[in-house]
JSON list of C-alpha atoms and ligand atoms in Angstrom, two decimals:
[
{"chain": "A", "resi": 1, "resn": "MET", "atom": "CA", "xyz": [0.00, 0.00, 0.00]},
{"chain": "A", "resi": 2, "resn": "TYR", "atom": "CA", "xyz": [1.09, 3.53, -0.68]},
{"chain": "A", "resi": 3, "resn": "SER", "atom": "CA", "xyz": [0.17, 6.90, 0.75]},
{"chain": "A", "resi": 4, "resn": "TYR", "atom": "CA", "xyz": [1.04, 10.26, -0.69]},
{"chain": "A", "resi": 5, "resn": "GLN", "atom": "CA", "xyz": [1.97, 13.65, 0.72]},
{"chain": "A", "resi": 6, "resn": "LYS", "atom": "CA", "xyz": [-1.23, 15.42, -0.24]},
{"chain": "A", "resi": 7, "resn": "GLU", "atom": "CA", "xyz": [-0.12, 18.81, 1.13]},
{"chain": "A", "resi": 8, "resn": "ASN", "atom": "CA", "xyz": [3.13, 18.79, -0.85]},
{"chain": "A", "resi": 9, "resn": "ILE", "atom": "CA", "xyz": [1.14, 18.30, -4.03]},
{"chain": "A", "resi": 10, "resn": "ILE", "atom": "CA", "xyz": [-1.71, 20.73, -3.37]},
{"chain": "A", "resi": 11, "resn": "ASN", "atom": "CA", "xyz": [0.66, 23.47, -2.16]},
{"chain": "A", "resi": 12, "resn": "THR", "atom": "CA", "xyz": [3.00, 23.19, -5.14]},
{"chain": "A", "resi": 13, "resn": "LYS", "atom": "CA", "xyz": [3.54, 26.51, -6.87]},
{"chain": "A", "resi": 14, "resn": "ILE", "atom": "CA", "xyz": [3.13, 26.52, -10.64]},
{"chain": "A", "resi": 15, "resn": "GLU", "atom": "CA", "xyz": [6.35, 28.54, -10.88]},
{"chain": "A", "resi": 16, "resn": "ASP", "atom": "CA", "xyz": [8.35, 25.83, -9.08]},
{"chain": "A", "resi": 17, "resn": "LEU", "atom": "CA", "xyz": [7.29, 23.12, -11.50]},
{"chain": "A", "resi": 18, "resn": "MET", "atom": "CA", "xyz": [7.25, 24.96, -14.82]},
{"chain": "A", "resi": 19, "resn": "ILE", "atom": "CA", "xyz": [9.88, 24.82, -17.56]},
{"chain": "A", "resi": 20, "resn": "LYS", "atom": "CA", "xyz": [10.96, 28.44, -17.82]},
{"chain": "A", "resi": 21, "resn": "SER", "atom": "CA", "xyz": [10.49, 30.34, -21.09]},
{"chain": "A", "resi": 22, "resn": "GLU", "atom": "CA", "xyz": [14.26, 30.47, -21.82]},
{"chain": "A", "resi": 23, "resn": "LYS", "atom": "CA", "xyz": [14.24, 26.68, -22.10]},
{"chain": "A", "resi": 24, "resn": "VAL", "atom": "CA", "xyz": [11.05, 26.38, -24.15]},
{"chain": "A", "resi": 25, "resn": "ALA", "atom": "CA", "xyz": [11.27, 26.05, -27.94]},
{"chain": "A", "resi": 26, "resn": "HIS", "atom": "CA", "xyz": [8.85, 28.53, -29.52]},
{"chain": "A", "resi": 27, "resn": "VAL", "atom": "CA", "xyz": [8.02, 30.26, -32.79]},
{"chain": "A", "resi": 28, "resn": "GLN", "atom": "CA", "xyz": [6.69, 33.73, -33.59]},
{"chain": "A", "resi": 29, "resn": "VAL", "atom": "CA", "xyz": [3.39, 34.66, -35.21]},
{"chain": "A", "resi": 30, "resn": "ASP", "atom": "CA", "xyz": [5.04, 36.09, -38.32]},
{"chain": "A", "resi": 31, "resn": "ASN", "atom": "CA", "xyz": [7.46, 33.21, -38.94]},
{"chain": "A", "resi": 32, "resn": "PRO", "atom": "CA", "xyz": [6.82, 31.30, -42.17]},
{"chain": "A", "resi": 33, "resn": "LEU", "atom": "CA", "xyz": [5.32, 27.85, -41.68]},
{"chain": "A", "resi": 34, "resn": "GLU", "atom": "CA", "xyz": [8.54, 26.21, -42.88]},
{"chain": "A", "resi": 35, "resn": "HIS", "atom": "CA", "xyz": [10.39, 27.69, -39.89]},
{"chain": "A", "resi": 36, "resn": "ALA", "atom": "CA", "xyz": [7.79, 26.24, -37.50]},
{"chain": "A", "resi": 37, "resn": "LEU", "atom": "CA", "xyz": [8.08, 22.83, -39.18]},
{"chain": "A", "resi": 38, "resn": "LEU", "atom": "CA", "xyz": [11.85, 23.01, -38.78]},
{"chain": "A", "resi": 39, "resn": "VAL", "atom": "CA", "xyz": [11.62, 23.89, -35.06]},
{"chain": "A", "resi": 40, "resn": "LEU", "atom": "CA", "xyz": [9.07, 21.14, -34.42]},
{"chain": "A", "resi": 41, "resn": "THR", "atom": "CA", "xyz": [11.04, 18.52, -36.31]},
{"chain": "A", "resi": 42, "resn": "LYS", "atom": "CA", "xyz": [14.44, 19.42, -34.86]},
{"chain": "A", "resi": 43, "resn": "SER", "atom": "CA", "xyz": [13.15, 19.71, -31.27]},
{"chain": "A", "resi": 44, "resn": "GLY", "atom": "CA", "xyz": [11.10, 16.52, -31.50]},
{"chain": "A", "resi": 45, "resn": "TYR", "atom": "CA", "xyz": [8.13, 18.22, -29.79]},
{"chain": "A", "resi": 46, "resn": "SER", "atom": "CA", "xyz": [4.68, 17.69, -31.26]},
{"chain": "A", "resi": 47, "resn": "ALA", "atom": "CA", "xyz": [3.57, 21.26, -30.48]},
{"chain": "A", "resi": 48, "resn": "VAL", "atom": "CA", "xyz": [5.24, 24.49, -29.36]},
{"chain": "A", "resi": 49, "resn": "PRO", "atom": "CA", "xyz": [3.98, 27.89, -28.12]},
{"chain": "A", "resi": 50, "resn": "VAL", "atom": "CA", "xyz": [3.54, 30.82, -30.51]},
{"chain": "A", "resi": 51, "resn": "LEU", "atom": "CA", "xyz": [4.59, 34.27, -29.26]},
{"chain": "A", "resi": 52, "resn": "ASP", "atom": "CA", "xyz": [4.41, 37.75, -30.70]},
{"chain": "A", "resi": 53, "resn": "ARG", "atom": "CA", "xyz": [7.41, 40.08, -30.94]},
{"chain": "A", "resi": 54, "resn": "ASN", "atom": "CA", "xyz": [6.76, 41.25, -27.37]},
{"chain": "A", "resi": 55, "resn": "TYR", "atom": "CA", "xyz": [6.85, 37.70, -25.99]},
{"chain": "A", "resi": 56, "resn": "ARG", "atom": "CA", "xyz": [3.10, 37.63, -25.45]},
{"chain": "A", "resi": 57, "resn": "LEU", "atom": "CA", "xyz": [1.48, 34.21, -25.72]},
{"chain": "A", "resi": 58, "resn": "LYS", "atom": "CA", "xyz": [-0.66, 33.94, -28.86]},
{"chain": "A", "resi": 59, "resn": "GLY", "atom": "CA", "xyz": [-1.32, 30.23, -29.36]},
{"chain": "A", "resi": 60, "resn": "LEU", "atom": "CA", "xyz": [0.15, 26.84, -30.20]},
{"chain": "A", "resi": 61, "resn": "ILE", "atom": "CA", "xyz": [1.28, 25.24, -33.41]},
{"chain": "A", "resi": 62, "resn": "SER", "atom": "CA", "xyz": [1.77, 21.53, -34.03]},
{"chain": "A", "resi": 63, "resn": "THR", "atom": "CA", "xyz": [3.16, 19.35, -36.79]},
{"chain": "A", "resi": 64, "resn": "THR", "atom": "CA", "xyz": [-0.33, 17.96, -37.35]},
{"chain": "A", "resi": 65, "resn": "MET", "atom": "CA", "xyz": [-1.75, 21.46, -37.95]},
{"chain": "A", "resi": 66, "resn": "ILE", "atom": "CA", "xyz": [0.97, 22.17, -40.51]},
{"chain": "A", "resi": 67, "resn": "MET", "atom": "CA", "xyz": [0.62, 18.84, -42.30]},
{"chain": "A", "resi": 68, "resn": "ASP", "atom": "CA", "xyz": [-3.14, 19.24, -42.39]},
{"chain": "A", "resi": 69, "resn": "THR", "atom": "CA", "xyz": [-2.73, 22.66, -44.01]},
{"chain": "A", "resi": 70, "resn": "ILE", "atom": "CA", "xyz": [-0.36, 21.53, -46.76]},
{"chain": "A", "resi": 71, "resn": "LEU", "atom": "CA", "xyz": [-2.16, 18.28, -47.50]},
{"chain": "A", "resi": 72, "resn": "GLY", "atom": "CA", "xyz": [-3.75, 18.66, -50.94]},
{"chain": "A", "resi": 73, "resn": "ILE", "atom": "CA", "xyz": [-6.10, 16.18, -52.57]},
{"chain": "A", "resi": 74, "resn": "GLU", "atom": "CA", "xyz": [-3.35, 14.31, -54.40]},
{"chain": "A", "resi": 75, "resn": "SER", "atom": "CA", "xyz": [-0.07, 15.77, -53.17]},
{"chain": "A", "resi": 76, "resn": "LEU", "atom": "CA", "xyz": [1.58, 17.94, -50.55]},
{"chain": "A", "resi": 77, "resn": "GLU", "atom": "CA", "xyz": [1.24, 21.65, -51.38]},
{"chain": "A", "resi": 78, "resn": "THR", "atom": "CA", "xyz": [4.71, 22.46, -50.06]},
{"chain": "A", "resi": 79, "resn": "GLU", "atom": "CA", "xyz": [4.71, 26.00, -51.51]},
{"chain": "A", "resi": 80, "resn": "LYS", "atom": "CA", "xyz": [2.31, 26.87, -48.66]},
{"chain": "A", "resi": 81, "resn": "LEU", "atom": "CA", "xyz": [5.22, 26.41, -46.25]},
{"chain": "A", "resi": 82, "resn": "SER", "atom": "CA", "xyz": [6.78, 29.66, -47.45]},
{"chain": "A", "resi": 83, "resn": "LEU", "atom": "CA", "xyz": [3.55, 31.46, -48.38]},
{"chain": "A", "resi": 84, "resn": "LEU", "atom": "CA", "xyz": [1.71, 31.02, -45.06]},
{"chain": "A", "resi": 85, "resn": "LYS", "atom": "CA", "xyz": [2.68, 32.34, -41.66]},
{"chain": "A", "resi": 86, "resn": "VAL", "atom": "CA", "xyz": [2.39, 30.67, -38.30]},
{"chain": "A", "resi": 87, "resn": "GLU", "atom": "CA", "xyz": [-0.55, 32.93, -37.36]},
{"chain": "A", "resi": 88, "resn": "ASP", "atom": "CA", "xyz": [-2.53, 31.60, -40.35]},
{"chain": "A", "resi": 89, "resn": "VAL", "atom": "CA", "xyz": [-2.45, 28.08, -38.99]},
{"chain": "A", "resi": 90, "resn": "MET", "atom": "CA", "xyz": [-1.94, 28.21, -35.21]},
{"chain": "A", "resi": 91, "resn": "ASN", "atom": "CA", "xyz": [-4.61, 27.44, -32.64]},
{"chain": "A", "resi": 92, "resn": "SER", "atom": "CA", "xyz": [-5.24, 30.55, -30.55]},
{"chain": "A", "resi": 93, "resn": "ASP", "atom": "CA", "xyz": [-7.96, 28.95, -28.45]},
{"chain": "A", "resi": 94, "resn": "ILE", "atom": "CA", "xyz": [-5.66, 27.33, -25.90]},
{"chain": "A", "resi": 95, "resn": "PRO", "atom": "CA", "xyz": [-5.79, 26.72, -22.16]},
{"chain": "A", "resi": 96, "resn": "ARG", "atom": "CA", "xyz": [-3.68, 29.20, -20.20]},
{"chain": "A", "resi": 97, "resn": "LEU", "atom": "CA", "xyz": [-2.45, 29.41, -16.64]},
{"chain": "A", "resi": 98, "resn": "LYS", "atom": "CA", "xyz": [-1.30, 32.43, -14.69]},
{"chain": "A", "resi": 99, "resn": "LEU", "atom": "CA", "xyz": [1.69, 32.21, -12.35]},
{"chain": "A", "resi": 100, "resn": "ASN", "atom": "CA", "xyz": [-0.54, 32.83, -9.33]},
{"chain": "A", "resi": 101, "resn": "HIS", "atom": "CA", "xyz": [-3.18, 30.22, -10.19]},
{"chain": "A", "resi": 102, "resn": "GLU", "atom": "CA", "xyz": [-3.66, 27.34, -7.79]},
{"chain": "A", "resi": 103, "resn": "PHE", "atom": "CA", "xyz": [-1.90, 24.12, -8.69]},
{"chain": "A", "resi": 104, "resn": "VAL", "atom": "CA", "xyz": [-5.19, 22.15, -8.75]},
{"chain": "A", "resi": 105, "resn": "ARG", "atom": "CA", "xyz": [-6.22, 24.20, -11.76]},
{"chain": "A", "resi": 106, "resn": "ALA", "atom": "CA", "xyz": [-3.15, 22.94, -13.61]},
{"chain": "A", "resi": 107, "resn": "LEU", "atom": "CA", "xyz": [-4.04, 19.38, -12.64]},
{"chain": "A", "resi": 108, "resn": "GLY", "atom": "CA", "xyz": [-7.43, 19.65, -14.31]},
{"chain": "A", "resi": 109, "resn": "LEU", "atom": "CA", "xyz": [-6.03, 21.18, -17.49]},
{"chain": "A", "resi": 110, "resn": "THR", "atom": "CA", "xyz": [-3.37, 18.55, -18.02]},
{"chain": "A", "resi": 111, "resn": "ILE", "atom": "CA", "xyz": [-5.99, 15.80, -18.21]},
{"chain": "A", "resi": 112, "resn": "ASN", "atom": "CA", "xyz": [-6.67, 16.84, -21.79]},
{"chain": "A", "resi": 113, "resn": "HIS", "atom": "CA", "xyz": [-3.44, 18.64, -22.68]},
{"chain": "A", "resi": 114, "resn": "PRO", "atom": "CA", "xyz": [0.13, 17.26, -22.52]},
{"chain": "A", "resi": 115, "resn": "PHE", "atom": "CA", "xyz": [1.32, 20.73, -21.53]},
{"chain": "A", "resi": 116, "resn": "VAL", "atom": "CA", "xyz": [-0.19, 24.09, -20.58]},
{"chain": "A", "resi": 117, "resn": "CYS", "atom": "CA", "xyz": [1.32, 27.53, -21.21]},
{"chain": "A", "resi": 118, "resn": "ILE", "atom": "CA", "xyz": [1.80, 29.97, -18.36]},
{"chain": "A", "resi": 119, "resn": "GLU", "atom": "CA", "xyz": [1.66, 33.74, -18.70]},
{"chain": "A", "resi": 120, "resn": "ASP", "atom": "CA", "xyz": [1.95, 36.67, -16.32]},
{"chain": "A", "resi": 121, "resn": "ASN", "atom": "CA", "xyz": [-0.74, 39.31, -15.75]},
{"chain": "A", "resi": 122, "resn": "MET", "atom": "CA", "xyz": [0.42, 41.23, -18.83]},
{"chain": "A", "resi": 123, "resn": "GLY", "atom": "CA", "xyz": [0.07, 38.16, -21.06]},
{"chain": "A", "resi": 124, "resn": "ILE", "atom": "CA", "xyz": [3.85, 37.69, -21.29]},
{"chain": "A", "resi": 125, "resn": "PHE", "atom": "CA", "xyz": [4.85, 34.06, -21.77]},
{"chain": "A", "resi": 126, "resn": "CYS", "atom": "CA", "xyz": [6.58, 32.64, -18.67]},
{"chain": "A", "resi": 127, "resn": "GLY", "atom": "CA", "xyz": [6.92, 28.94, -19.46]},
{"chain": "A", "resi": 128, "resn": "ILE", "atom": "CA", "xyz": [5.04, 25.64, -19.67]},
{"chain": "A", "resi": 129, "resn": "LEU", "atom": "CA", "xyz": [3.79, 23.05, -17.24]},
{"chain": "A", "resi": 130, "resn": "THR", "atom": "CA", "xyz": [3.92, 19.51, -18.59]},
{"chain": "A", "resi": 131, "resn": "ARG", "atom": "CA", "xyz": [1.85, 16.49, -17.64]},
{"chain": "A", "resi": 132, "resn": "ARG", "atom": "CA", "xyz": [5.18, 14.69, -17.26]},
{"chain": "A", "resi": 133, "resn": "SER", "atom": "CA", "xyz": [6.34, 17.05, -14.49]},
{"chain": "A", "resi": 134, "resn": "ILE", "atom": "CA", "xyz": [3.03, 16.59, -12.66]},
{"chain": "A", "resi": 135, "resn": "ILE", "atom": "CA", "xyz": [3.28, 12.80, -12.81]},
{"chain": "A", "resi": 136, "resn": "LYS", "atom": "CA", "xyz": [6.88, 13.09, -11.55]},
{"chain": "A", "resi": 137, "resn": "LEU", "atom": "CA", "xyz": [5.67, 15.22, -8.62]},
{"chain": "A", "resi": 138, "resn": "PHE", "atom": "CA", "xyz": [3.08, 12.58, -7.66]},
{"chain": "A", "resi": 139, "resn": "THR", "atom": "CA", "xyz": [5.66, 9.82, -7.94]},
{"chain": "A", "resi": 140, "resn": "LYS", "atom": "CA", "xyz": [8.12, 11.74, -5.73]},
{"chain": "A", "resi": 141, "resn": "ASN", "atom": "CA", "xyz": [5.47, 12.18, -3.07]},
{"chain": "A", "resi": 142, "resn": "LEU", "atom": "CA", "xyz": [4.43, 8.54, -2.88]},
{"chain": "A", "resi": 143, "resn": "THR", "atom": "CA", "xyz": [5.54, 6.65, 0.21]},
{"chain": "A", "resi": 144, "resn": "LYS", "atom": "CA", "xyz": [5.37, 2.88, 0.60]},
{"chain": "A", "resi": 145, "resn": "LEU", "atom": "CA", "xyz": [3.62, 2.02, 3.87]},
{"chain": "A", "resi": 146, "resn": "PRO", "atom": "CA", "xyz": [5.46, -0.42, 6.16]},
{"chain": "A", "resi": 147, "resn": "ASN", "atom": "CA", "xyz": [4.30, -4.07, 6.11]},
{"chain": "A", "resi": 148, "resn": "SER", "atom": "CA", "xyz": [2.53, -3.69, 2.80]},
{"chain": "B", "resi": 201, "resn": "AMP", "atom": "P1", "xyz": [6.90, 15.87, -22.36]},
{"chain": "B", "resi": 201, "resn": "AMP", "atom": "O1", "xyz": [5.99, 15.79, -21.18]},
{"chain": "B", "resi": 201, "resn": "AMP", "atom": "O2", "xyz": [8.30, 16.25, -22.01]},
{"chain": "B", "resi": 201, "resn": "AMP", "atom": "O3", "xyz": [6.77, 14.67, -23.24]},
{"chain": "B", "resi": 201, "resn": "AMP", "atom": "O4", "xyz": [6.35, 17.11, -23.20]},
{"chain": "B", "resi": 201, "resn": "AMP", "atom": "C1", "xyz": [5.03, 17.13, -23.67]},
{"chain": "B", "resi": 201, "resn": "AMP", "atom": "C2", "xyz": [4.92, 18.21, -24.71]},
{"chain": "B", "resi": 201, "resn": "AMP", "atom": "O5", "xyz": [5.22, 19.47, -24.09]},
{"chain": "B", "resi": 201, "resn": "AMP", "atom": "C3", "xyz": [5.92, 18.11, -25.86]},
{"chain": "B", "resi": 201, "resn": "AMP", "atom": "O6", "xyz": [5.48, 17.30, -26.93]},
{"chain": "B", "resi": 201, "resn": "AMP", "atom": "C4", "xyz": [5.98, 19.54, -26.32]},
{"chain": "B", "resi": 201, "resn": "AMP", "atom": "O7", "xyz": [4.84, 19.84, -27.11]},
{"chain": "B", "resi": 201, "resn": "AMP", "atom": "C5", "xyz": [5.88, 20.31, -25.01]},
{"chain": "B", "resi": 201, "resn": "AMP", "atom": "N1", "xyz": [7.24, 20.59, -24.48]},
{"chain": "B", "resi": 201, "resn": "AMP", "atom": "C6", "xyz": [7.88, 19.96, -23.46]},
{"chain": "B", "resi": 201, "resn": "AMP", "atom": "N2", "xyz": [9.09, 20.54, -23.24]},
{"chain": "B", "resi": 201, "resn": "AMP", "atom": "C7", "xyz": [9.21, 21.54, -24.14]},
{"chain": "B", "resi": 201, "resn": "AMP", "atom": "C8", "xyz": [10.24, 22.51, -24.44]},
{"chain": "B", "resi": 201, "resn": "AMP", "atom": "N3", "xyz": [11.39, 22.56, -23.74]},
{"chain": "B", "resi": 201, "resn": "AMP", "atom": "N4", "xyz": [10.03, 23.39, -25.44]},
{"chain": "B", "resi": 201, "resn": "AMP", "atom": "C9", "xyz": [8.86, 23.36, -26.14]},
{"chain": "B", "resi": 201, "resn": "AMP", "atom": "N5", "xyz": [7.85, 22.48, -25.90]},
{"chain": "B", "resi": 201, "resn": "AMP", "atom": "C10", "xyz": [8.03, 21.58, -24.93]}
]
């Protein structure tokens, strides 16, 4: 049998668990699609945040969104990679967390999203919280009960 340190988990601060913006691969709204595809492919991430020139969070872009856009009826319309910009394809309807939100809010959001973007009160991108880091936190706070 196992028990877990409930307080440690509930009282976790989003800031303590997030990957800070400096370490997060991102693209900008006005980058051509081919740049986004390059970042996604080279980083190995399936989706990355989209920021404007002032580092404000604008949305997410994924390899699937790009492939879906360039998929023609019979062939790949690769010219779209240089003609279209990230903002033409990105999803701007994304879940967001603020630095001062309670951790339980993050828990709920990561049920359906592998990561959630965090912004400050001015909308400036601060980093991401991944489902992986939350599962790690739970694992770290599990204790095996004696005689079990
Ligand atoms: P992981 O939990 O590490 O598998 O990450 C889940 C998803 O979060 C990845 O597929 C990416 O979309 C995103 N992600 C994780 N770490 C980063 C990072 N350093 N930069 C950009 N996106 C990331």
